[in-house]
Coordinates of C-alpha atoms and ligand atoms in Angstrom, one line a residue:
M1 CA 13.7 -32.4 -4.6
L2 CA 13.3 -29.0 -3.1
D3 CA 15.6 -28.4 0.0
L4 CA 13.9 -25.9 2.1
T5 CA 14.0 -24.8 5.4
V6 CA 10.1 -25.1 6.9
I7 CA 8.9 -24.5 10.2
T8 CA 5.9 -26.5 11.0
E9 CA 5.4 -26.0 14.7
A10 CA 4.1 -22.7 16.5
T11 CA 4.8 -21.0 19.5
I12 CA 1.7 -18.9 19.4
A13 CA -1.9 -20.5 19.9
V14 CA -4.7 -20.3 17.1
P15 CA -7.4 -18.0 18.9
N16 CA -10.0 -20.1 20.1
K17 CA -13.0 -18.1 18.8
P18 CA -13.0 -15.9 15.5
Y19 CA -12.9 -12.1 15.7
R20 CA -16.3 -10.4 15.2
A21 CA -16.1 -7.3 13.1
R22 CA -18.8 -4.9 12.6
H23 CA -19.3 -1.5 10.7
F24 CA -18.6 1.6 12.5
I25 CA -21.0 4.3 11.3
A26 CA -21.5 7.9 12.8
G27 CA -19.6 6.8 16.0
A28 CA -21.5 3.5 16.7
Y29 CA -20.8 -0.2 15.8
C30 CA -23.8 -1.8 13.7
N31 CA -24.3 -4.9 12.1
S32 CA -25.9 -4.8 8.5
A33 CA -29.5 -4.0 8.5
D34 CA -30.1 -7.7 6.5
G35 CA -28.1 -9.4 9.2
A36 CA -25.4 -10.7 6.5
V37 CA -22.1 -11.8 7.6
S38 CA -19.1 -13.4 6.0
E39 CA -16.7 -15.8 7.3
R40 CA -12.6 -15.6 6.8
I41 CA -11.1 -18.9 6.9
S42 CA -7.4 -18.4 7.7
P43 CA -5.1 -19.4 4.8
S44 CA -2.5 -20.9 7.2
H45 CA -4.6 -22.6 9.9
G46 CA -8.1 -23.6 7.9
V47 CA -10.0 -22.2 11.0
V48 CA -12.6 -19.3 11.3
A49 CA -10.4 -16.4 11.6
S50 CA -13.2 -13.7 11.7
I51 CA -16.9 -13.4 11.4
S52 CA -17.6 -9.8 9.7
A53 CA -20.8 -7.8 9.0
K54 CA -21.3 -7.9 5.3
G55 CA -22.7 -4.5 4.4
G56 CA -24.6 -3.4 1.2
A57 CA -26.1 -0.3 -0.3
A58 CA -27.7 0.9 2.9
E59 CA -24.7 0.9 5.2
A60 CA -22.7 2.8 2.6
E61 CA -25.1 5.3 2.1
A62 CA -25.4 5.8 5.8
A63 CA -21.5 6.2 6.2
I64 CA -21.1 8.6 3.4
A65 CA -24.2 10.5 4.7
A66 CA -22.4 10.5 8.4
A67 CA -19.2 11.6 6.8
R68 CA -20.7 14.4 4.8
T69 CA -22.7 15.8 8.0
A70 CA -19.5 15.6 10.0
F71 CA -17.2 17.5 7.5
D72 CA -20.0 20.1 6.6
D73 CA -20.6 21.2 10.3
G74 CA -16.8 21.4 10.6
R75 CA -16.8 19.3 14.0
W76 CA -13.4 18.1 12.6
S77 CA -12.1 20.6 10.2
D78 CA -12.7 23.7 12.4
V79 CA -10.7 22.0 15.2
P80 CA -7.2 23.6 15.7
A81 CA -4.5 21.4 14.0
R82 CA -3.0 21.0 17.6
A83 CA -6.0 19.2 18.6
R84 CA -6.3 17.1 15.6
A85 CA -2.7 16.1 16.3
K86 CA -3.4 15.2 19.9
V87 CA -6.1 12.6 18.7
L88 CA -3.9 11.2 16.3
N89 CA -0.7 10.7 18.6
K90 CA -3.4 9.2 21.1
V91 CA -4.4 6.6 18.2
A92 CA -0.7 5.7 17.8
D93 CA -0.3 5.2 21.3
L94 CA -3.3 2.7 21.4
I95 CA -1.9 1.0 18.3
E96 CA 1.3 0.3 20.1
A97 CA -0.4 -0.7 23.2
N98 CA -2.6 -3.2 21.0
V99 CA 0.0 -4.5 18.9
E100 CA -0.4 -8.3 19.8
R101 CA -4.2 -8.1 19.2
L102 CA -3.5 -6.6 16.0
A103 CA -0.8 -8.7 14.6
L104 CA -2.7 -11.9 15.8
I105 CA -5.7 -11.4 13.8
E106 CA -3.6 -9.8 10.9
T107 CA -1.9 -13.1 10.6
M108 CA -4.8 -15.2 11.0
E109 CA -6.4 -13.5 8.1
T110 CA -3.7 -12.8 5.8
G111 CA -1.4 -15.9 6.6
K112 CA 1.8 -13.7 6.8
P113 CA 4.2 -14.5 9.8
I114 CA 3.6 -13.0 13.1
S115 CA 6.8 -11.1 13.2
Q116 CA 5.7 -9.2 10.0
S117 CA 2.4 -8.6 11.2
R118 CA 3.8 -6.9 14.6
G119 CA 6.1 -5.0 12.3
E120 CA 3.4 -3.8 10.2
C121 CA 0.7 -2.9 12.7
G122 CA 3.3 -1.6 15.5
G123 CA 5.1 0.1 12.7
A124 CA 2.1 2.0 11.6
A125 CA 2.0 3.8 14.6
D126 CA 4.9 6.1 13.5
L127 CA 2.6 6.9 10.4
W128 CA 0.0 8.2 12.6
R129 CA 2.5 10.0 14.5
Y130 CA 4.1 11.6 11.3
A131 CA 0.5 12.5 10.0
A132 CA 0.1 14.5 13.2
S133 CA 3.3 16.3 12.9
L134 CA 2.2 17.3 9.5
A135 CA -1.2 18.5 10.9
R136 CA 0.8 21.3 12.9
T137 CA 3.4 22.1 10.5
S138 CA 2.0 22.4 7.1
H139 CA 0.8 25.9 6.0
G140 CA 0.3 27.9 2.8
D141 CA 2.3 30.8 1.5
S142 CA 2.2 34.7 1.2
H143 CA 3.3 36.7 -1.5
N144 CA 4.0 40.5 -0.9
T145 CA 6.1 40.9 -4.0
L146 CA 3.0 41.5 -6.5
G147 CA 2.9 45.2 -6.2
K148 CA 2.7 47.7 -2.9
D149 CA -0.8 47.5 -2.9
I150 CA -1.4 43.7 -3.1
L151 CA -1.0 41.1 -0.9
A152 CA -1.8 37.6 -1.6
V153 CA -2.3 34.2 0.6
V154 CA -2.6 30.8 -0.4
T155 CA -4.6 28.7 1.9
K156 CA -4.7 25.0 2.5
E157 CA -8.1 23.6 3.0
P158 CA -9.1 20.0 3.4
I159 CA -10.6 18.3 0.5
G160 CA -13.9 17.2 2.2
V161 CA -15.2 13.7 2.4
V162 CA -12.6 10.9 1.2
S163 CA -13.4 7.2 0.3
I164 CA -10.7 5.1 1.3
I165 CA -10.5 1.3 -0.3
T166 CA -7.8 -1.0 0.8
P167 CA -6.3 -4.3 -0.2
W168 CA -5.6 -7.5 1.6
N169 CA -2.0 -7.8 1.4
F170 CA -0.8 -5.2 4.2
P171 CA -4.4 -4.3 5.5
F172 CA -3.3 -2.2 8.7
W173 CA -0.3 -0.5 7.0
I174 CA -2.2 0.7 4.1
L175 CA -4.9 2.0 6.0
S176 CA -2.3 3.9 7.7
Q177 CA -1.1 5.5 4.9
K178 CA -4.0 7.0 4.1
L179 CA -6.4 7.7 7.1
P180 CA -4.1 9.7 9.6
F181 CA -3.1 11.9 6.8
A182 CA -6.6 12.5 5.6
L183 CA -7.6 13.2 9.1
A184 CA -4.6 15.3 9.9
A185 CA -5.7 17.4 6.8
G186 CA -9.3 17.8 8.4
C187 CA -11.1 15.8 6.2
T188 CA -13.7 13.2 7.0
C189 CA -13.4 9.6 5.9
V190 CA -15.5 6.5 4.7
V191 CA -13.0 3.3 5.0
K192 CA -13.8 0.0 3.3
P193 CA -10.9 -2.8 3.7
S194 CA -10.9 -5.8 1.8
E195 CA -13.4 -8.2 2.5
I196 CA -11.2 -10.8 3.2
T197 CA -9.0 -8.9 5.8
P198 CA -11.6 -6.7 7.6
S199 CA -10.6 -7.2 11.2
T200 CA -7.5 -4.8 12.0
T201 CA -9.5 -2.2 10.2
A202 CA -12.5 -2.9 12.5
M203 CA -10.2 -2.8 15.3
L204 CA -9.0 0.4 14.6
A205 CA -12.5 2.0 15.6
E206 CA -11.9 1.0 19.3
F207 CA -8.9 3.2 19.1
L208 CA -10.6 6.0 17.3
I209 CA -13.4 6.2 20.0
E210 CA -11.0 6.1 23.0
A211 CA -8.8 8.8 21.2
G212 CA -11.9 11.0 21.1
L213 CA -12.4 11.4 17.6
P214 CA -15.9 12.9 16.8
K215 CA -18.7 10.9 15.6
G216 CA -19.1 10.6 12.0
V217 CA -15.7 11.6 11.2
C218 CA -14.4 8.2 10.3
N219 CA -16.6 5.6 9.1
I220 CA -16.0 2.0 8.4
V221 CA -18.2 -0.2 6.3
L222 CA -17.3 -3.9 5.5
G223 CA -17.9 -5.8 2.6
A224 CA -17.5 -6.4 -1.1
G225 CA -16.5 -3.9 -3.7
N226 CA -19.6 -4.1 -5.1
P227 CA -21.8 -2.1 -3.8
I228 CA -19.7 -0.7 -1.3
G229 CA -16.8 0.4 -3.0
S230 CA -18.7 1.4 -6.1
L231 CA -20.9 3.7 -4.3
M232 CA -17.9 5.0 -2.6
S233 CA -16.4 5.8 -6.1
T234 CA -19.5 7.3 -7.6
H235 CA -21.6 9.1 -4.7
S236 CA -21.8 13.0 -5.3
D237 CA -21.3 13.5 -1.4
V238 CA -18.0 12.2 -1.9
D239 CA -15.1 14.5 -2.8
M240 CA -12.2 12.1 -3.2
I241 CA -11.3 8.5 -3.5
T242 CA -7.9 7.0 -2.5
F243 CA -7.5 3.6 -3.5
T244 CA -4.8 0.8 -3.2
G245 CA -5.3 -2.2 -5.1
S246 CA -5.0 -3.9 -8.6
T247 CA -4.5 -1.9 -11.7
G248 CA -7.7 -3.5 -13.0
V249 CA -9.9 -2.2 -10.3
G250 CA -8.1 1.1 -10.3
K251 CA -9.4 1.8 -13.8
I252 CA -12.6 0.8 -12.8
I253 CA -12.8 3.2 -10.1
S254 CA -11.1 6.0 -12.2
Q255 CA -13.9 5.7 -14.9
A256 CA -16.8 5.5 -12.1
A257 CA -15.2 8.7 -10.4
A258 CA -15.4 10.5 -13.8
N259 CA -19.0 11.3 -13.6
T260 CA -18.8 13.4 -10.4
L261 CA -15.1 14.5 -11.3
K262 CA -14.3 13.5 -7.7
K263 CA -10.3 13.8 -7.0
V264 CA -8.6 10.0 -7.8
A265 CA -5.7 9.1 -6.0
L266 CA -4.4 5.4 -7.1
E267 CA -1.9 2.9 -5.6
L268 CA -1.7 -0.1 -8.3
G269 CA 0.4 -2.9 -9.3
G270 CA 4.0 -3.3 -10.0
K271 CA 6.6 -5.6 -12.0
N272 CA 9.4 -4.2 -10.0
P273 CA 13.0 -4.9 -11.2
Q274 CA 16.2 -5.0 -9.6
V275 CA 18.9 -4.2 -12.0
V276 CA 22.5 -5.9 -11.2
F277 CA 25.5 -4.3 -12.9
S278 CA 28.5 -6.7 -13.1
D279 CA 30.5 -4.7 -10.7
A280 CA 27.5 -5.1 -7.9
D281 CA 28.4 -6.5 -4.6
L282 CA 26.5 -9.7 -5.3
D283 CA 26.3 -11.0 -1.4
Q284 CA 24.1 -7.8 -0.9
A285 CA 22.3 -8.0 -4.0
A286 CA 21.2 -11.7 -3.6
D287 CA 20.1 -11.2 -0.2
A288 CA 18.0 -8.3 -1.0
I289 CA 16.5 -10.1 -4.1
A290 CA 15.6 -13.0 -1.9
F291 CA 14.2 -10.1 0.5
G292 CA 12.4 -8.7 -2.5
V293 CA 10.6 -11.8 -4.0
Y294 CA 9.8 -13.8 -0.8
F295 CA 8.9 -11.2 1.7
N296 CA 5.1 -11.5 1.9
V297 CA 5.3 -14.6 -0.1
G298 CA 5.5 -12.2 -2.9
Q299 CA 2.2 -10.6 -2.3
C300 CA 3.6 -7.2 -2.6
C301 CA 3.1 -4.3 -4.6
N302 CA 6.9 -3.7 -4.2
S303 CA 7.5 -7.2 -4.7
S304 CA 11.1 -7.2 -6.9
S305 CA 9.6 -10.1 -9.1
R306 CA 11.9 -9.1 -12.0
I307 CA 15.5 -9.3 -11.8
I308 CA 17.7 -7.8 -14.8
V309 CA 21.1 -8.9 -14.4
H310 CA 24.3 -8.2 -16.6
E311 CA 24.8 -11.6 -18.7
D312 CA 28.7 -12.0 -17.1
I313 CA 27.3 -12.5 -13.8
A314 CA 23.6 -14.0 -14.1
K315 CA 24.8 -17.7 -13.4
D316 CA 26.6 -16.6 -10.5
L317 CA 24.0 -14.4 -9.0
V318 CA 21.1 -16.8 -9.6
E319 CA 22.9 -19.6 -7.7
R320 CA 23.6 -17.2 -4.8
V321 CA 19.7 -16.5 -4.5
V322 CA 19.0 -20.3 -4.9
A323 CA 21.5 -20.9 -2.2
L324 CA 20.0 -18.2 0.2
T325 CA 16.6 -19.5 -0.5
R326 CA 17.3 -22.8 1.1
H327 CA 17.7 -20.9 4.4
V328 CA 14.6 -18.5 4.2
R329 CA 12.4 -20.0 6.7
F330 CA 9.1 -21.0 5.4
G331 CA 6.1 -22.3 7.0
N332 CA 3.9 -21.8 10.3
P333 CA 3.3 -17.9 10.5
L334 CA 2.4 -18.5 14.3
H335 CA 6.2 -19.2 15.0
P336 CA 8.2 -16.0 15.3
D337 CA 11.3 -17.2 13.3
T338 CA 8.8 -18.1 10.3
Q339 CA 9.7 -15.4 7.6
V340 CA 7.5 -16.6 4.7
G341 CA 3.7 -17.9 5.5
A342 CA 0.7 -18.8 3.3
I343 CA -0.9 -17.7 0.3
V344 CA -4.0 -15.5 0.8
T345 CA -6.6 -17.6 -0.9
P346 CA -6.9 -20.9 -3.0
E347 CA -7.8 -19.0 -6.0
H348 CA -5.0 -16.9 -5.7
N349 CA -2.4 -19.9 -5.1
G350 CA -4.1 -21.3 -8.3
S351 CA -3.5 -18.0 -10.2
I352 CA 0.4 -18.1 -9.2
D353 CA 0.7 -21.9 -10.3
A354 CA -0.9 -20.9 -13.8
H355 CA 1.4 -17.9 -14.5
V356 CA 4.4 -20.4 -13.8
R357 CA 3.2 -22.8 -16.0
A358 CA 2.5 -20.5 -18.7
A359 CA 6.0 -19.2 -18.4
V360 CA 7.6 -22.8 -18.7
R361 CA 5.3 -23.3 -21.8
A362 CA 6.5 -20.0 -23.1
G363 CA 10.3 -21.3 -22.9
A364 CA 11.4 -20.2 -19.2
T365 CA 13.4 -22.6 -17.3
L366 CA 12.5 -23.6 -13.8
R367 CA 15.6 -23.2 -11.9
L368 CA 13.8 -23.5 -8.6
G369 CA 10.3 -24.7 -7.2
G370 CA 7.2 -24.3 -9.4
A371 CA 4.5 -25.9 -7.5
P372 CA 2.0 -25.5 -4.8
M373 CA 3.4 -26.4 -1.4
V374 CA 2.1 -28.4 1.6
V375 CA 3.3 -27.7 5.0
D376 CA 2.8 -30.5 7.5
G377 CA -0.2 -29.7 9.6
L378 CA -1.1 -26.5 8.1
G379 CA -2.4 -27.9 4.9
Q380 CA -1.8 -26.9 1.0
Q381 CA -2.5 -23.2 0.6
F382 CA 1.4 -22.4 0.3
Y383 CA 3.8 -21.9 -2.9
Q384 CA 7.2 -23.0 -3.4
P385 CA 9.9 -20.3 -4.1
T386 CA 10.5 -20.2 -7.4
I387 CA 13.1 -18.8 -9.9
L388 CA 12.4 -18.8 -13.7
T389 CA 15.6 -18.2 -15.7
G390 CA 15.7 -17.8 -19.7
V391 CA 12.9 -15.2 -19.5
T392 CA 12.7 -12.8 -22.5
A393 CA 10.9 -9.5 -22.5
E394 CA 8.2 -11.0 -25.1
M395 CA 7.0 -13.7 -22.7
P396 CA 4.0 -12.7 -20.6
I397 CA 5.8 -13.4 -17.1
A398 CA 8.1 -10.6 -18.0
S399 CA 5.6 -8.0 -17.6
S400 CA 2.6 -9.3 -15.6
E401 CA 2.3 -9.0 -11.8
V402 CA 2.2 -12.6 -10.4
F403 CA 2.0 -11.6 -6.8
G404 CA 3.8 -14.8 -5.4
P405 CA 7.2 -15.7 -4.7
V406 CA 8.2 -16.1 -8.0
L407 CA 11.2 -14.5 -9.5
T408 CA 11.9 -13.9 -13.3
V409 CA 15.6 -13.5 -14.4
L410 CA 16.0 -11.5 -17.5
T411 CA 19.6 -10.4 -18.8
F412 CA 21.3 -7.4 -20.4
R413 CA 24.7 -6.4 -21.6
T414 CA 24.5 -2.6 -21.7
M415 CA 23.2 0.2 -19.7
D416 CA 20.6 1.0 -22.6
E417 CA 19.4 -2.5 -22.6
A418 CA 18.9 -2.7 -18.9
I419 CA 16.7 0.7 -19.1
A420 CA 14.9 -0.7 -21.9
L421 CA 13.9 -3.8 -20.2
T422 CA 13.4 -1.7 -16.9
N423 CA 10.9 0.6 -18.6
G424 CA 9.5 -2.1 -20.9
T425 CA 6.4 -2.6 -19.1
T426 CA 3.0 -0.9 -18.4
Y427 CA 3.9 -0.5 -14.7
G428 CA 6.4 2.0 -13.0
L429 CA 6.2 1.4 -9.2
S430 CA 9.8 1.0 -8.0
A431 CA 12.9 0.1 -9.4
G432 CA 16.4 -0.8 -8.0
V433 CA 20.2 -0.5 -9.1
W434 CA 23.1 -2.7 -7.7
S435 CA 26.6 -1.0 -8.7
E436 CA 29.6 0.1 -6.9
N437 CA 29.8 2.8 -9.8
V438 CA 28.2 5.8 -8.5
H439 CA 27.9 7.0 -12.3
T440 CA 26.0 4.1 -13.2
C441 CA 23.5 4.3 -10.1
L442 CA 22.9 7.9 -11.1
E443 CA 22.3 7.3 -14.7
F444 CA 20.0 4.5 -14.0
S445 CA 18.1 6.1 -11.3
R446 CA 17.3 9.1 -13.6
R447 CA 16.4 7.1 -16.5
A448 CA 14.2 4.3 -14.7
Q449 CA 10.4 5.2 -15.0
A450 CA 9.4 4.7 -11.4
G451 CA 7.9 6.3 -8.2
T452 CA 10.9 5.1 -6.3
V453 CA 14.4 4.2 -7.1
W454 CA 16.7 2.2 -4.6
T455 CA 20.1 2.2 -4.9
N456 CA 22.3 -0.7 -3.4
T457 CA 19.3 -1.4 -1.2
W458 CA 15.6 -2.4 -1.5
M459 CA 12.1 -1.7 0.1
D460 CA 13.8 1.1 2.7
G461 CA 10.8 3.2 3.3
F462 CA 10.1 6.0 5.6
P463 CA 7.0 8.2 6.5
E464 CA 9.0 11.2 5.3
L465 CA 9.2 10.3 1.7
A466 CA 6.4 10.2 -1.0
F467 CA 5.4 6.9 -2.4
G468 CA 3.3 5.9 -5.5
G469 CA 3.7 5.0 -9.3
V470 CA 4.1 6.3 -12.6
K471 CA 2.6 4.6 -15.8
Q472 CA -0.3 2.1 -14.7
S473 CA 0.8 1.9 -11.1
G474 CA -1.1 4.7 -10.2
Q475 CA -1.7 8.4 -9.9
G476 CA -0.8 10.7 -6.8
R477 CA 1.3 10.1 -4.0
E478 CA 1.2 9.1 -0.6
I479 CA 2.6 9.7 2.7
G480 CA 5.5 12.3 3.0
S481 CA 4.3 16.0 2.5
Y482 CA 3.2 15.2 -1.2
G483 CA 1.0 12.5 0.2
Y484 CA -0.4 14.9 2.9
D485 CA -1.0 17.4 0.4
E486 CA -3.1 15.5 -1.9
F487 CA -5.7 15.5 0.9
L488 CA -5.8 19.4 0.6
E489 CA -7.5 22.0 -1.7
V490 CA -5.1 25.2 -2.4
K491 CA -7.1 28.4 -2.4
S492 CA -5.6 31.6 -3.3
H493 CA -6.7 35.0 -1.6
V494 CA -5.9 38.2 -3.0
L495 CA -6.2 41.3 -1.1
R496 CA -6.0 44.9 -2.3
I497 CA -4.5 47.6 -0.2
G498 CA -6.2 51.0 -0.6
R499 CA -8.3 52.4 -3.2
T500 CA -5.7 51.8 -6.0
R501 CA -7.9 49.8 -8.3
A502 CA -8.5 51.5 -11.6
P503 CA -12.3 51.4 -12.7
W504 CA -12.7 49.2 -15.5
V505 CA -15.9 50.7 -16.6
K506 CA -15.4 54.4 -17.8
T507 CA -18.3 56.5 -16.6
P508 CA -18.8 60.3 -17.9
S509 CA -17.9 61.3 -14.3
A510 CA -14.5 58.9 -14.1
Ligands
NAD1 P1 -8.3 -5.4 -5.6 O1 -8.1 -4.6 -6.6 O2 -9.0 -7.0 -5.9 O3 -9.0 -5.2 -4.4 C1 -8.6 -3.9 -3.5 C2 -10.0 -3.4 -3.1 O4 -10.8 -2.9 -3.9 C3 -10.9 -4.3 -2.2 O5 -11.4 -3.6 -0.7 C4 -12.2 -4.7 -2.9 O6 -13.0 -5.0 -2.3 C5 -12.1 -3.2 -3.6 N1 -13.0 -3.4 -5.0 C6 -13.3 -4.3 -5.6 N2 -14.0 -4.2 -6.9 C7 -14.2 -2.7 -6.4 C8 -14.9 -1.8 -7.5 N3 -15.5 -2.4 -8.5 N4 -15.1 -0.6 -7.0 C9 -14.7 -0.3 -5.8 N5 -13.9 -1.2 -4.9 C10 -13.6 -2.4 -5.5 O7 -7.0 -5.7 -5.0 P2 -6.3 -6.9 -3.8 O8 -6.3 -8.3 -4.4 O9 -7.0 -6.6 -2.7 O10 -4.8 -6.5 -3.9 C11 -3.7 -6.7 -4.5 C12 -3.4 -5.7 -5.4 O11 -3.2 -4.7 -4.8 C13 -2.2 -6.1 -6.3 O12 -2.3 -5.6 -7.9 C14 -1.2 -5.0 -5.8 O13 -0.2 -4.8 -6.5 C15 -2.0 -4.0 -5.4 N6 -1.3 -3.4 -4.3 C16 -0.6 -1.9 -4.6 C17 0.1 -1.3 -3.6 C18 0.5 -0.1 -4.0 O14 0.9 0.9 -3.1 N7 1.0 0.6 -5.1 C19 0.0 -1.8 -2.5 C20 -0.5 -2.9 -2.3 C21 -1.4 -3.7 -3.0

């Protein structure tokens, strides 16, 4: 019998009507030419959360054409950076002023707790402000050491039209990891949110208009990966695509983009380990493990779904995580104290369950949970917090991304074993190490194949730091100055001073 803390009641009312989301193309809202719409049923409350325009090739073509025209005529890229920064800062102000509206629809569409939607949407304002600061401070280089008759200047120029495709797990945050940075660089954009969480992206158009972003600089098309995302990946008028989503779709996009050799930036899946050495602070580690696996119901690219723990402390650590799990507040996302909400779709709930069942069949031990969960008054689109012990590296659950509240526990004896397990998957997004010994931490940090390594902490993130994965977790970086540079081309200008150039062709008079 599971002994959990479950919150069934809400303190915030379900909206009395669905949000209506439309495309935003060339500065105007529009419906689809054929009038098609799609409804999003709230995972937690079973009501229609939003009705959105469902676009097709016509809308994608129109959005790409608008972005191309807006880039080519310089209405945004020629604007001084201080003016671009002013628009981005204004958008940040409007995001903060509208956090409650954004957070409510984010929760209705994703099923995540309202406190986390507030954090995600409100916190995104800082990404917009940081991108604005980069617009004003980023610059190229000059070289005056190449000879007294040569001066060379390296400039950064916007790459052009950028396609932005985002997933459903952090719709507004991930949008804000990309769009303000592309805009700060002077690019124009076509944005496609996930078809199941379109509304906060659609709502952003209001703020872009009010902040004074010129028409056509940011275009938003709502609808499915096919045909919209496909066109955004193949179209010859698009210069770059930045995608966050599954590794499978990332590969499709990479192949689709190859024909036009557009630049591709990918933020993909992960099977991220927290590695706990025997001298670690186990209270801190256990809490970070609970946070790492249950935050966003584990539907998180950075979910620490793998624990690799020294065998001497494995039993103790697992018992601590089990004990903490009983105090995590699961249930109604419309209560401010809830920490873990609903699973995004019934299909995804089924997929999580299938992973767990297969793991048990393969020999793993179910220490906690292991089944879908019903929350009184809210239906059954929830999943029990689940801990699988006795997992070995050969079992599929040790290396496949479950994207649910499912923790797999593996053990090690030596640093080399810990590193082999850490690096033994095709993913390489993030990793963590827990030890009181600085040498252990530094050695792990340097040997782990991951875009981010956390030491004695988990999932601390900052706009200033680059984010991204190695191996099949992605390519390119997001946020930080490295993320900003992804949206820029670098050009070298070489200038000769005076008539010092020796002729190449030897003429009779020379
Ligand atoms: P998904 O790959 O199914 O969909 C992501 C987006 O791609 C959606 O907008 C979808 O409509 C679009 N799409 C689907 N098919 C397409 C195609 N053929 N061409 C172009 N676009 C297409 O991912 P999801 O289920 O929405 O999100 C979950 C996945 O995202 C997980 O694997 C997770 O790890 C990953 N993710 C990664 C990060 C990161 O930063 N590394 C962050 C969040 C999520």
